[in-house]
Coordinates of C-alpha atoms and ligand atoms in Angstrom, one line a residue:
M5 CA 14.4 3.4 -2.0
G6 CA 11.5 5.9 -2.0
L7 CA 13.1 8.3 -4.4
N8 CA 11.2 11.3 -5.9
Y9 CA 10.1 11.9 -9.4
Y10 CA 13.4 13.6 -10.4
Q11 CA 15.7 10.9 -9.0
I12 CA 13.6 8.1 -10.4
K13 CA 14.0 9.9 -13.8
K14 CA 17.7 10.1 -13.4
N15 CA 18.1 6.4 -12.6
I16 CA 15.9 5.4 -15.5
L17 CA 18.2 7.3 -17.8
R18 CA 21.2 5.5 -16.4
A19 CA 19.5 2.2 -16.8
R20 CA 18.5 2.9 -20.5
K21 CA 22.1 3.8 -21.2
L22 CA 23.3 0.5 -19.7
V23 CA 20.8 -1.4 -21.9
I24 CA 22.3 0.2 -25.0
K25 CA 25.9 -0.5 -23.8
A26 CA 25.1 -4.1 -22.8
T27 CA 23.3 -5.1 -26.0
N28 CA 25.8 -3.4 -28.2
I29 CA 28.7 -5.2 -26.5
A30 CA 26.8 -8.5 -26.6
G31 CA 25.8 -7.9 -30.2
S32 CA 22.3 -9.1 -29.4
G33 CA 19.5 -8.7 -27.0
H34 CA 16.1 -6.9 -26.6
P35 CA 16.4 -3.1 -26.3
G36 CA 12.9 -2.5 -27.6
G37 CA 11.0 -4.3 -24.8
S38 CA 13.5 -3.1 -22.2
F39 CA 12.7 0.5 -23.1
S40 CA 8.9 0.1 -23.2
M41 CA 8.9 -1.0 -19.5
A42 CA 11.7 1.4 -18.4
E43 CA 9.6 3.8 -16.4
I44 CA 7.6 0.9 -14.8
L45 CA 10.8 -0.7 -13.6
G46 CA 12.1 2.7 -12.5
C47 CA 9.0 3.3 -10.2
L48 CA 9.3 -0.3 -8.9
F49 CA 13.0 -0.3 -8.1
Y50 CA 13.4 3.3 -6.9
K51 CA 10.1 3.8 -5.1
Y52 CA 8.0 0.7 -4.3
L53 CA 10.0 -2.5 -4.2
K54 CA 11.1 -3.6 -0.8
F55 CA 14.5 -5.3 -1.3
D56 CA 18.1 -5.4 0.0
P57 CA 20.7 -5.8 -2.8
N58 CA 23.1 -7.1 -0.2
N59 CA 20.7 -9.8 0.9
P60 CA 18.9 -10.8 -2.3
Q61 CA 17.2 -13.8 -0.5
W62 CA 15.8 -11.6 2.3
E63 CA 12.6 -13.5 3.2
D64 CA 10.4 -10.4 3.5
R65 CA 11.5 -8.8 0.2
D66 CA 8.9 -7.9 -2.4
R67 CA 9.1 -10.2 -5.5
L68 CA 9.5 -8.8 -9.0
V69 CA 8.8 -11.4 -11.7
L70 CA 9.7 -10.5 -15.3
S71 CA 7.4 -12.8 -17.2
K72 CA 8.5 -11.2 -20.5
G73 CA 12.0 -12.5 -19.8
H74 CA 13.5 -11.4 -23.1
A75 CA 13.6 -7.9 -21.8
A76 CA 16.3 -9.1 -19.4
P77 CA 18.6 -6.2 -20.3
G78 CA 16.0 -3.8 -18.8
L79 CA 15.8 -5.9 -15.6
F80 CA 19.6 -6.3 -15.3
S81 CA 20.4 -2.6 -15.9
N82 CA 18.0 -1.5 -13.2
M83 CA 19.3 -4.2 -10.8
A84 CA 22.8 -2.8 -11.4
V85 CA 21.7 0.8 -10.8
A86 CA 19.8 -0.5 -7.6
G87 CA 23.1 -2.0 -6.3
Y88 CA 22.8 -5.7 -6.9
F89 CA 26.0 -5.8 -8.8
P90 CA 28.4 -3.3 -10.5
E91 CA 27.2 -1.6 -13.6
S92 CA 30.3 -2.9 -15.4
E93 CA 28.9 -6.4 -15.1
L94 CA 26.4 -5.5 -17.8
E95 CA 29.3 -5.8 -20.3
T96 CA 29.2 -9.6 -19.7
L97 CA 25.6 -9.8 -21.0
R98 CA 25.0 -13.1 -22.9
K99 CA 28.6 -14.2 -22.5
F100 CA 29.5 -17.8 -21.4
G101 CA 29.7 -18.0 -17.6
S102 CA 28.1 -14.6 -17.1
R103 CA 25.3 -14.3 -14.5
L104 CA 23.5 -12.0 -17.0
Q105 CA 22.2 -14.2 -19.7
G106 CA 19.8 -13.5 -22.6
H107 CA 16.9 -14.3 -20.3
P108 CA 16.8 -14.0 -16.4
D109 CA 18.6 -16.8 -14.7
L110 CA 18.5 -17.7 -11.0
K111 CA 22.4 -17.6 -11.0
C112 CA 22.0 -13.8 -11.0
P113 CA 21.4 -12.5 -7.4
G114 CA 18.0 -10.9 -7.1
V115 CA 16.4 -12.7 -10.1
E116 CA 13.1 -14.3 -8.9
F117 CA 12.1 -16.2 -12.0
C118 CA 13.6 -17.7 -15.2
G119 CA 11.4 -15.8 -17.6
G120 CA 11.7 -16.3 -21.3
S121 CA 9.4 -19.1 -22.2
L122 CA 6.5 -16.7 -22.4
G123 CA 3.2 -17.1 -20.6
T124 CA 4.4 -18.8 -17.4
G125 CA 5.5 -15.8 -15.2
L126 CA 2.0 -14.9 -14.2
S127 CA 1.2 -18.4 -13.0
Y128 CA 4.4 -18.5 -11.0
S129 CA 3.5 -15.1 -9.5
V130 CA 0.0 -16.3 -8.5
G131 CA 1.7 -19.3 -6.8
I132 CA 4.2 -17.2 -4.7
A133 CA 1.6 -14.6 -3.9
L134 CA -0.7 -17.4 -2.6
A135 CA 2.2 -18.9 -0.7
A136 CA 2.8 -15.6 1.0
K137 CA -0.9 -15.4 2.0
I138 CA -0.8 -18.9 3.4
N139 CA 2.3 -18.1 5.4
S140 CA 0.8 -14.8 6.5
K141 CA 3.6 -12.9 4.9
D142 CA 2.9 -9.3 3.8
H143 CA 5.4 -8.9 1.0
H144 CA 4.0 -7.9 -2.5
V145 CA 4.5 -9.6 -5.8
Y146 CA 4.8 -7.5 -9.0
T147 CA 4.8 -9.0 -12.4
I148 CA 5.4 -7.6 -15.9
I149 CA 3.8 -9.4 -18.8
G150 CA 3.9 -8.5 -22.5
D151 CA 1.0 -7.9 -24.8
G152 CA 2.4 -10.4 -27.3
E153 CA 2.8 -12.8 -24.4
S154 CA -1.0 -12.5 -23.8
D155 CA -1.5 -14.8 -26.7
E156 CA -0.4 -17.6 -24.4
G157 CA -3.4 -19.5 -22.9
Q158 CA -1.6 -19.9 -19.6
I159 CA -1.8 -16.2 -19.0
W160 CA -5.6 -16.5 -18.9
E161 CA -5.6 -19.6 -16.7
A162 CA -3.5 -17.7 -14.2
A163 CA -5.8 -14.7 -14.6
M164 CA -8.8 -16.9 -13.5
T165 CA -6.8 -18.4 -10.6
A166 CA -5.7 -15.1 -9.2
A167 CA -9.3 -13.8 -9.2
K168 CA -10.6 -17.0 -7.7
Y169 CA -8.1 -16.9 -4.8
K170 CA -8.4 -13.1 -4.4
V171 CA -4.7 -12.7 -4.7
D172 CA -4.6 -9.0 -3.8
N173 CA -0.9 -9.0 -2.9
L174 CA -0.2 -9.4 -6.7
T175 CA 0.0 -6.4 -9.0
A176 CA 0.6 -7.2 -12.7
F177 CA 1.6 -4.7 -15.4
L178 CA 0.7 -5.3 -19.1
D179 CA 3.5 -3.7 -21.1
R180 CA 1.1 -2.6 -23.9
N181 CA 3.5 -1.6 -26.6
F182 CA 1.6 -3.2 -29.5
I183 CA 4.6 -5.0 -30.9
Q184 CA 5.7 -8.6 -30.6
Q185 CA 8.4 -10.7 -32.1
D186 CA 7.3 -10.7 -35.8
S187 CA 5.1 -7.6 -36.1
Y188 CA 2.3 -5.5 -34.5
T189 CA 0.2 -7.4 -32.0
E190 CA -3.0 -6.3 -33.6
Q191 CA -2.0 -8.0 -36.9
I192 CA -1.0 -11.2 -35.2
M193 CA -3.7 -11.7 -32.5
P194 CA -5.7 -8.5 -31.7
L195 CA -6.2 -7.7 -28.0
D196 CA -8.2 -4.6 -28.7
E197 CA -11.1 -3.7 -31.0
K198 CA -9.9 -4.0 -34.6
L199 CA -7.7 -0.9 -35.0
E200 CA -8.1 0.1 -38.7
G201 CA -5.6 2.3 -40.4
D202 CA -2.5 2.3 -42.6
D203 CA 0.1 3.9 -40.4
L204 CA 0.5 1.2 -37.8
S205 CA 2.6 3.3 -35.5
E206 CA -0.1 6.0 -35.3
M207 CA -3.4 4.1 -34.9
W208 CA -2.5 2.8 -31.5
K209 CA -2.8 6.2 -30.0
D210 CA -6.6 6.2 -29.9
A211 CA -7.0 5.0 -26.3
S212 CA -10.8 5.2 -26.6
R213 CA -10.8 2.0 -28.6
W214 CA -8.7 -0.1 -26.3
K215 CA -10.6 -3.1 -24.9
T216 CA -7.8 -5.1 -23.4
G217 CA -8.8 -3.9 -19.9
D218 CA -12.3 -5.3 -20.4
K219 CA -10.7 -8.7 -20.9
W220 CA -9.0 -8.5 -17.5
R221 CA -12.1 -7.0 -15.8
S222 CA -14.2 -9.9 -17.1
F223 CA -11.7 -12.3 -15.5
G224 CA -12.3 -10.6 -12.2
W225 CA -9.4 -8.2 -11.9
N226 CA -9.2 -4.6 -10.7
V227 CA -7.9 -2.7 -13.8
I228 CA -6.1 0.6 -14.0
E229 CA -5.2 2.0 -17.3
I230 CA -2.2 4.5 -17.6
D231 CA 0.4 6.0 -19.9
G232 CA 3.2 3.6 -19.1
H233 CA 5.9 6.3 -19.6
R234 CA 4.5 8.9 -17.1
I235 CA 6.2 8.3 -13.8
E236 CA 3.5 10.1 -11.9
Q237 CA 0.8 7.9 -13.4
I238 CA 2.7 4.7 -12.7
D239 CA 3.4 5.9 -9.1
A240 CA -0.3 6.6 -8.5
A241 CA -1.4 3.3 -10.0
I242 CA 0.9 1.2 -7.9
A243 CA -0.2 3.1 -4.8
K244 CA -3.9 2.4 -5.7
A245 CA -3.2 -1.2 -6.5
N246 CA -1.4 -1.7 -3.2
A247 CA -4.4 -0.2 -1.4
T248 CA -6.9 -2.5 -3.3
K249 CA -8.0 -5.5 -1.2
G250 CA -9.6 -8.7 -2.1
I251 CA -8.8 -8.6 -5.8
P252 CA -5.6 -8.7 -7.9
T253 CA -4.8 -5.5 -9.9
M254 CA -3.8 -5.3 -13.6
I255 CA -2.1 -2.0 -14.6
I256 CA -2.6 -1.8 -18.4
S257 CA 0.4 0.4 -19.4
R258 CA 0.2 2.0 -22.8
T259 CA 3.9 2.0 -23.8
V260 CA 6.0 2.5 -26.8
K261 CA 8.5 -0.2 -27.8
G262 CA 12.0 1.4 -28.0
K263 CA 10.7 4.5 -26.1
S264 CA 13.2 7.4 -26.0
I265 CA 15.1 6.5 -29.2
E266 CA 13.2 7.8 -32.2
H267 CA 14.4 5.2 -34.7
M268 CA 13.5 2.3 -32.3
E269 CA 10.1 3.6 -31.3
D270 CA 7.1 1.6 -32.6
N271 CA 9.6 -0.3 -34.8
P272 CA 9.3 -4.1 -34.7
Q273 CA 12.9 -4.4 -35.9
W274 CA 14.1 -3.5 -32.4
H275 CA 12.3 -6.2 -30.7
G276 CA 15.5 -8.2 -30.6
K277 CA 18.4 -6.4 -32.2
A278 CA 21.5 -4.7 -30.9
P279 CA 22.6 -1.2 -31.8
D280 CA 25.8 -0.9 -33.9
S281 CA 28.8 0.6 -32.1
D282 CA 29.1 3.6 -34.4
V283 CA 25.6 4.8 -33.5
V284 CA 25.8 4.2 -29.7
P285 CA 27.3 7.7 -29.0
I286 CA 24.5 9.3 -31.0
I287 CA 21.9 7.2 -29.2
N288 CA 23.4 8.2 -25.8
H289 CA 23.2 11.9 -27.0
E290 CA 19.5 11.3 -27.8
L291 CA 18.9 9.7 -24.3
D292 CA 20.5 12.8 -22.7
S293 CA 18.2 15.0 -24.7
Q294 CA 14.8 14.1 -23.3
F295 CA 12.8 17.3 -22.6
M296 CA 9.8 18.5 -20.7
I297 CA 7.2 21.2 -21.2
A298 CA 6.1 23.2 -18.1
P299 CA 3.2 25.6 -18.8
S300 CA 3.1 28.7 -16.5
I301 CA -0.5 29.1 -15.3
I302 CA -0.2 32.8 -14.3
A303 CA -0.4 33.6 -18.1
G304 CA -4.0 32.4 -17.9
D305 CA -7.1 33.6 -15.9
M306 CA -5.7 34.5 -12.5
A307 CA -9.3 34.4 -11.2
N308 CA -9.7 30.8 -12.3
L309 CA -6.4 29.0 -11.8
E310 CA -8.2 25.8 -11.3
N311 CA -9.3 26.0 -14.9
E312 CA -5.8 26.9 -16.0
V313 CA -4.5 23.7 -14.4
K314 CA -7.2 21.7 -16.1
R315 CA -6.2 23.2 -19.4
C316 CA -2.6 22.1 -18.9
V317 CA -3.7 18.6 -17.8
S318 CA -5.8 18.1 -20.9
G319 CA -2.9 19.6 -22.9
R320 CA -0.7 16.7 -21.6
S321 CA 1.9 19.0 -20.1
D322 CA 4.9 17.3 -18.4
Y323 CA 4.9 19.7 -15.4
I324 CA 2.7 22.6 -14.1
H325 CA 4.8 25.7 -13.5
L326 CA 3.6 27.6 -10.5
D327 CA 4.9 31.2 -10.3
V328 CA 4.7 32.3 -6.7
M329 CA 5.3 36.0 -6.3
D330 CA 5.2 37.8 -3.0
G331 CA 5.1 41.5 -4.2
Q332 CA 8.5 42.0 -2.5
F333 CA 11.1 40.0 -4.3
V334 CA 9.2 41.1 -7.5
P335 CA 6.6 43.9 -7.6
T336 CA 3.8 41.5 -8.5
K337 CA 1.8 39.3 -6.1
T338 CA 0.3 36.2 -7.6
F339 CA -0.5 33.4 -5.0
D340 CA 1.1 31.5 -2.2
H341 CA 1.2 27.9 -0.8
N342 CA -2.5 28.1 0.1
K343 CA -3.4 28.3 -3.6
I344 CA -1.0 25.4 -4.4
K345 CA -2.7 23.3 -1.7
E346 CA -6.1 24.0 -3.4
L347 CA -4.8 23.1 -6.8
R348 CA -3.0 19.9 -5.8
P349 CA -6.0 17.6 -5.9
L350 CA -6.7 18.5 -9.5
T351 CA -3.8 16.5 -11.0
I352 CA -0.9 14.2 -10.3
I353 CA 1.2 16.0 -12.9
P354 CA 4.4 17.3 -11.1
F355 CA 4.1 20.8 -9.6
D356 CA 7.1 22.8 -10.5
S357 CA 6.9 25.6 -7.8
H358 CA 9.0 28.7 -8.7
L359 CA 9.3 30.8 -5.6
M360 CA 9.9 34.4 -6.4
I361 CA 9.7 35.4 -2.7
N362 CA 12.0 37.0 -0.1
E363 CA 13.4 34.8 2.7
P364 CA 12.4 31.5 1.1
V365 CA 14.1 29.6 3.9
K366 CA 11.3 30.8 6.2
H367 CA 8.5 29.6 3.9
V368 CA 9.8 26.5 2.1
R369 CA 8.1 24.1 4.5
D370 CA 4.7 25.6 3.5
Y371 CA 5.4 24.8 -0.1
I372 CA 6.5 21.2 0.7
D373 CA 3.3 20.7 2.7
A374 CA 1.2 22.3 -0.2
G375 CA 2.2 19.4 -2.5
S376 CA 5.1 20.7 -4.6
D377 CA 7.1 18.1 -6.5
I378 CA 10.1 20.5 -7.0
I379 CA 10.7 23.8 -5.3
T380 CA 13.0 26.4 -6.9
V381 CA 14.4 29.3 -4.9
H382 CA 16.4 32.3 -6.2
A383 CA 20.1 32.9 -5.7
E384 CA 19.4 36.6 -5.1
V385 CA 17.7 35.8 -1.8
T386 CA 19.7 32.9 -0.5
D387 CA 23.2 32.3 0.6
E388 CA 25.2 29.2 1.3
S389 CA 23.7 28.7 4.7
S390 CA 20.1 29.4 3.9
F391 CA 20.2 27.5 0.7
G392 CA 21.9 24.6 2.5
E393 CA 19.0 24.5 4.9
I394 CA 16.5 24.6 2.1
H395 CA 18.4 21.9 0.1
D396 CA 18.5 19.5 3.1
L397 CA 14.9 20.0 4.0
L398 CA 13.8 19.3 0.5
K399 CA 16.0 16.2 0.3
Q400 CA 14.7 14.9 3.6
N401 CA 11.1 15.3 2.2
Q402 CA 11.9 13.7 -1.2
I403 CA 11.2 17.0 -3.0
G404 CA 13.2 18.1 -6.1
V405 CA 15.7 20.9 -5.4
G406 CA 15.7 23.8 -7.8
F407 CA 17.9 26.9 -7.9
A408 CA 17.1 30.0 -10.0
I409 CA 19.3 32.9 -11.3
N410 CA 18.0 36.2 -12.8
P411 CA 19.2 37.5 -16.1
D412 CA 21.9 39.6 -14.5
T413 CA 22.9 37.0 -11.9
E414 CA 25.7 34.6 -12.4
L415 CA 26.0 31.2 -10.5
P416 CA 27.3 32.2 -7.1
E417 CA 30.6 30.6 -6.2
W418 CA 29.0 29.1 -3.0
S419 CA 26.4 27.3 -5.1
Y420 CA 28.9 25.1 -7.0
K421 CA 29.0 22.6 -4.1
F422 CA 25.3 22.0 -4.5
L423 CA 25.4 21.4 -8.3
P424 CA 25.8 17.6 -8.1
S425 CA 22.6 17.2 -6.1
L426 CA 20.5 19.9 -7.8
D427 CA 17.5 18.6 -9.8
Q428 CA 16.9 21.8 -11.7
L429 CA 18.6 25.2 -12.5
I430 CA 16.2 27.8 -13.7
V431 CA 17.9 30.3 -16.0
M432 CA 15.6 33.3 -16.1
S433 CA 15.3 34.8 -19.6
V434 CA 13.1 37.7 -18.5
V435 CA 13.3 39.9 -15.5
P436 CA 10.9 38.0 -13.1
G437 CA 7.6 39.5 -12.3
K438 CA 5.1 38.7 -15.0
S439 CA 4.5 36.5 -18.0
G440 CA 4.2 37.7 -21.6
Q441 CA 7.7 39.4 -21.7
K442 CA 10.2 39.1 -24.5
Y443 CA 13.1 36.6 -24.3
I444 CA 16.3 38.3 -23.4
E445 CA 18.6 37.2 -26.3
E446 CA 21.8 37.2 -24.3
T447 CA 20.4 34.3 -22.4
H448 CA 21.4 32.0 -25.3
V449 CA 25.1 32.5 -24.6
K450 CA 24.5 32.3 -20.8
I451 CA 22.7 28.9 -21.0
T452 CA 25.4 27.5 -23.3
R453 CA 28.2 28.7 -21.0
L454 CA 26.3 27.4 -17.9
N455 CA 25.7 24.1 -19.6
S456 CA 29.4 23.3 -19.8
I457 CA 30.0 24.6 -16.2
L458 CA 27.2 22.3 -14.9
K459 CA 28.6 19.3 -16.8
E460 CA 32.1 19.9 -15.3
N461 CA 30.5 20.0 -11.8
N462 CA 28.6 16.7 -12.1
F463 CA 25.2 18.4 -12.4
S464 CA 22.7 15.6 -13.5
G465 CA 19.5 17.7 -13.4
Y466 CA 17.9 19.9 -16.0
I467 CA 18.3 23.5 -17.1
E468 CA 14.9 25.1 -17.2
A469 CA 14.4 28.0 -19.6
D470 CA 11.9 30.4 -18.0
G471 CA 10.6 33.5 -19.6
G472 CA 9.7 34.5 -23.1
V473 CA 10.1 31.0 -24.6
N474 CA 8.1 30.6 -27.8
L475 CA 7.9 28.6 -31.0
E476 CA 10.5 30.8 -32.7
N477 CA 13.2 30.5 -30.1
I478 CA 12.6 27.2 -28.3
G479 CA 14.7 25.2 -30.9
S480 CA 17.8 27.3 -30.3
I481 CA 17.3 27.3 -26.5
F482 CA 17.2 23.5 -26.7
A483 CA 20.4 23.6 -28.7
D484 CA 21.9 25.9 -26.0
G485 CA 21.3 23.1 -23.5
A486 CA 17.9 23.7 -21.8
R487 CA 15.8 20.6 -21.3
V488 CA 12.7 22.0 -19.5
F489 CA 10.7 24.8 -21.2
V490 CA 8.4 27.1 -19.3
G491 CA 5.6 28.4 -21.6
G492 CA 3.4 31.2 -20.2
G493 CA 2.2 33.5 -23.0
A494 CA 3.2 31.1 -25.7
I495 CA 1.2 28.2 -24.2
V496 CA -1.3 29.1 -21.4
G497 CA -1.9 32.4 -23.1
Q498 CA -3.0 30.6 -26.3
Q499 CA -6.5 29.5 -27.2
D500 CA -5.6 25.8 -27.3
V501 CA -3.0 24.6 -24.8
R502 CA -2.8 21.2 -26.3
I503 CA -1.9 22.5 -29.7
A504 CA 0.6 24.9 -28.2
I505 CA 2.3 22.1 -26.3
R506 CA 2.3 19.9 -29.3
D507 CA 3.9 22.6 -31.4
F508 CA 6.5 23.3 -28.7
R509 CA 7.4 19.6 -28.7
N510 CA 7.6 19.5 -32.5
E511 CA 10.0 22.5 -32.5
V512 CA 12.2 20.9 -29.9
L513 CA 12.1 17.6 -31.8
K514 CA 13.3 19.3 -35.0
S515 CA 16.2 20.9 -33.0
R516 CA 17.1 17.6 -31.4
R517 CA 17.1 15.8 -34.7
R518 CA 19.5 18.4 -36.0
I519 CA 21.8 18.0 -33.0
L520 CA 21.9 14.2 -33.5
L521 CA 22.8 14.7 -37.2
D522 CA 25.5 17.1 -36.1
K523 CA 26.8 14.4 -33.8
A524 CA 26.6 11.8 -36.6
H525 CA 28.5 14.1 -39.0
E526 CA 31.1 14.9 -36.4
L527 CA 31.7 11.2 -35.7
G528 CA 31.4 9.7 -39.2
G529 CA 30.8 12.3 -41.8
T530 CA 28.2 11.7 -44.6
D531 CA 28.3 7.9 -44.3
L532 CA 27.2 7.9 -40.7
V533 CA 24.7 10.7 -41.4
N534 CA 23.1 8.5 -44.1
K535 CA 23.3 5.4 -41.8
W536 CA 21.5 7.4 -39.0
I537 CA 18.8 8.6 -41.4
G538 CA 18.4 5.1 -42.7
L539 CA 17.6 3.7 -39.3
H540 CA 14.4 5.8 -39.1
V541 CA 12.0 3.5 -41.1
V542 CA 8.7 4.1 -39.3
G543 CA 6.2 6.7 -40.6
E544 CA 7.5 10.0 -42.0
K545 CA 10.5 10.3 -39.8
Q546 CA 13.1 9.5 -42.5
E547 CA 11.9 12.1 -44.9
Q548 CA 11.8 14.7 -42.2
I549 CA 15.3 14.0 -40.9
K550 CA 16.7 13.8 -44.4
K551 CA 15.4 17.3 -45.1
I552 CA 17.2 18.6 -42.0
A553 CA 20.4 16.9 -43.1
Q554 CA 20.1 18.5 -46.5
E555 CA 19.5 21.9 -45.0
A556 CA 22.6 21.3 -42.9
G557 CA 24.6 20.4 -46.0
Y558 CA 25.4 17.0 -44.7
I559 CA 24.0 15.0 -47.6
Ligands
DX5_16 C1 8.2 35.2 -14.7 C2 7.9 33.8 -14.5 C3 7.8 33.0 -15.7 C4 6.7 33.5 -16.7 C5 6.7 32.7 -17.9 O1 8.6 35.9 -13.5 O2 8.9 33.2 -13.6 O3 7.5 31.6 -15.4 O4 5.4 33.3 -16.0 O5 5.8 33.3 -18.8 P1 6.2 33.6 -20.3 O6 6.6 32.3 -20.9 O7 5.0 34.2 -21.0 O8 7.4 34.5 -20.2
ZN17 ZN1 8.7 30.9 -13.5

């Protein structure tokens, strides 16, 4: 399908919601392991896999083998989103006669392998990859194995065989979520150096002590290690794997079991359990509340923007916000596409290019060629025809489409028709032109109002709050409905970008926890609030959420 970062993200969200729906209706299933591989499946189905849902047996299709077959809900939900069968069929999961059983079954169109008896999928993958080579076929084989599954000896037999026969048309992913059926992998059969520590859900985060990759290297594989939830890293790793000849590639993907749902994350209980019906609406609200931090580099040293980008990368930002100012649309001049082109090789983190320039329709091609992942132009300098031209050009080039409005600008009537296909709406909360300004308080009401208008008009992108966002106001801006937060003075202007981003995230997390408690209270009063709190059993979460509920007067 070759979708871009933003569209892949949207489809992954749809697939996660289907996993929740399907396992809840079935009353059983594996959400935890479906969520840890959600971004991996998203990149495969919506960017790399060659397949035709209307011709599942197409001879030249790429093959996807889910060796960790228990995560079938994750596979089936993405197959539905990819068009193999209606999304409604997920409601038949694990029912007698359904094509969607607890583990993948060849009765389901598009399923390549009956995974479930762990350890065998890699061997099967080596076999079909070898067969493809013997038959001089150039399709690719992708396989996802679990870290718990790596306890099976056959995984290592297959690893040796793949290396011996140089099966370079095989790319394997290790879904490294550190949890298997009964407990944490490192307690049952360590794959890494002995990870000491009491808080099991914390100690896994020290990537410097991970040695699983060394096992695969010693078996003769090309090894790439990534954050398995960062779409840009998965994307780059698959591209690198596909370009690597003469050796199979293992992509060790550090993942979180139950990723995106706080009470499921790092929690062995959700290896194989279905969510109750009364918490499904709250879970869906949580899935809709994923958020991104986008530091604005012009708040740093304008004479050394390379270094500012590097600070944002080491600070683990989600996007890099690039404020292009031409000295005409706004009095200031910052940089243009040439600078973006220079910065591009520094990182694969998405470039969020905010064009504060006149006549953007004349220049947008330059910003596409410079390597932007999303380009946002202003309503004040476009009209239906010029924005339509920009929109179409961006779509043709698989670039995210952004639209921005200044503090005193409302959404133009003509723009409503574009809302369903917009990836981002920047709601300026300062008069554009420089960083370090104060948040315009009226923007809270504006974002809240726009949030409902956007929902009514099938907008499935993100509202980006841009200007004067800081630790004091970000929680309420999140509650207003913003999901991407630009931080100039409050992040790049700070001594330590990593701490600033971490603090931004913690503030948003607090606000999100409160919103989910509001939802629980609205739906089920104190009982459901207590039930929701009770689900959070890992680490300090329960105490923290209980405190918020008490402050809200819910318990
Ligand atoms: C202003 C820019 C903003 C600004 C953000 O014209 O569009 O992105 O740099 O910086 P702060 O967060 O400091 O307002
Ligand atoms: Zn900006």
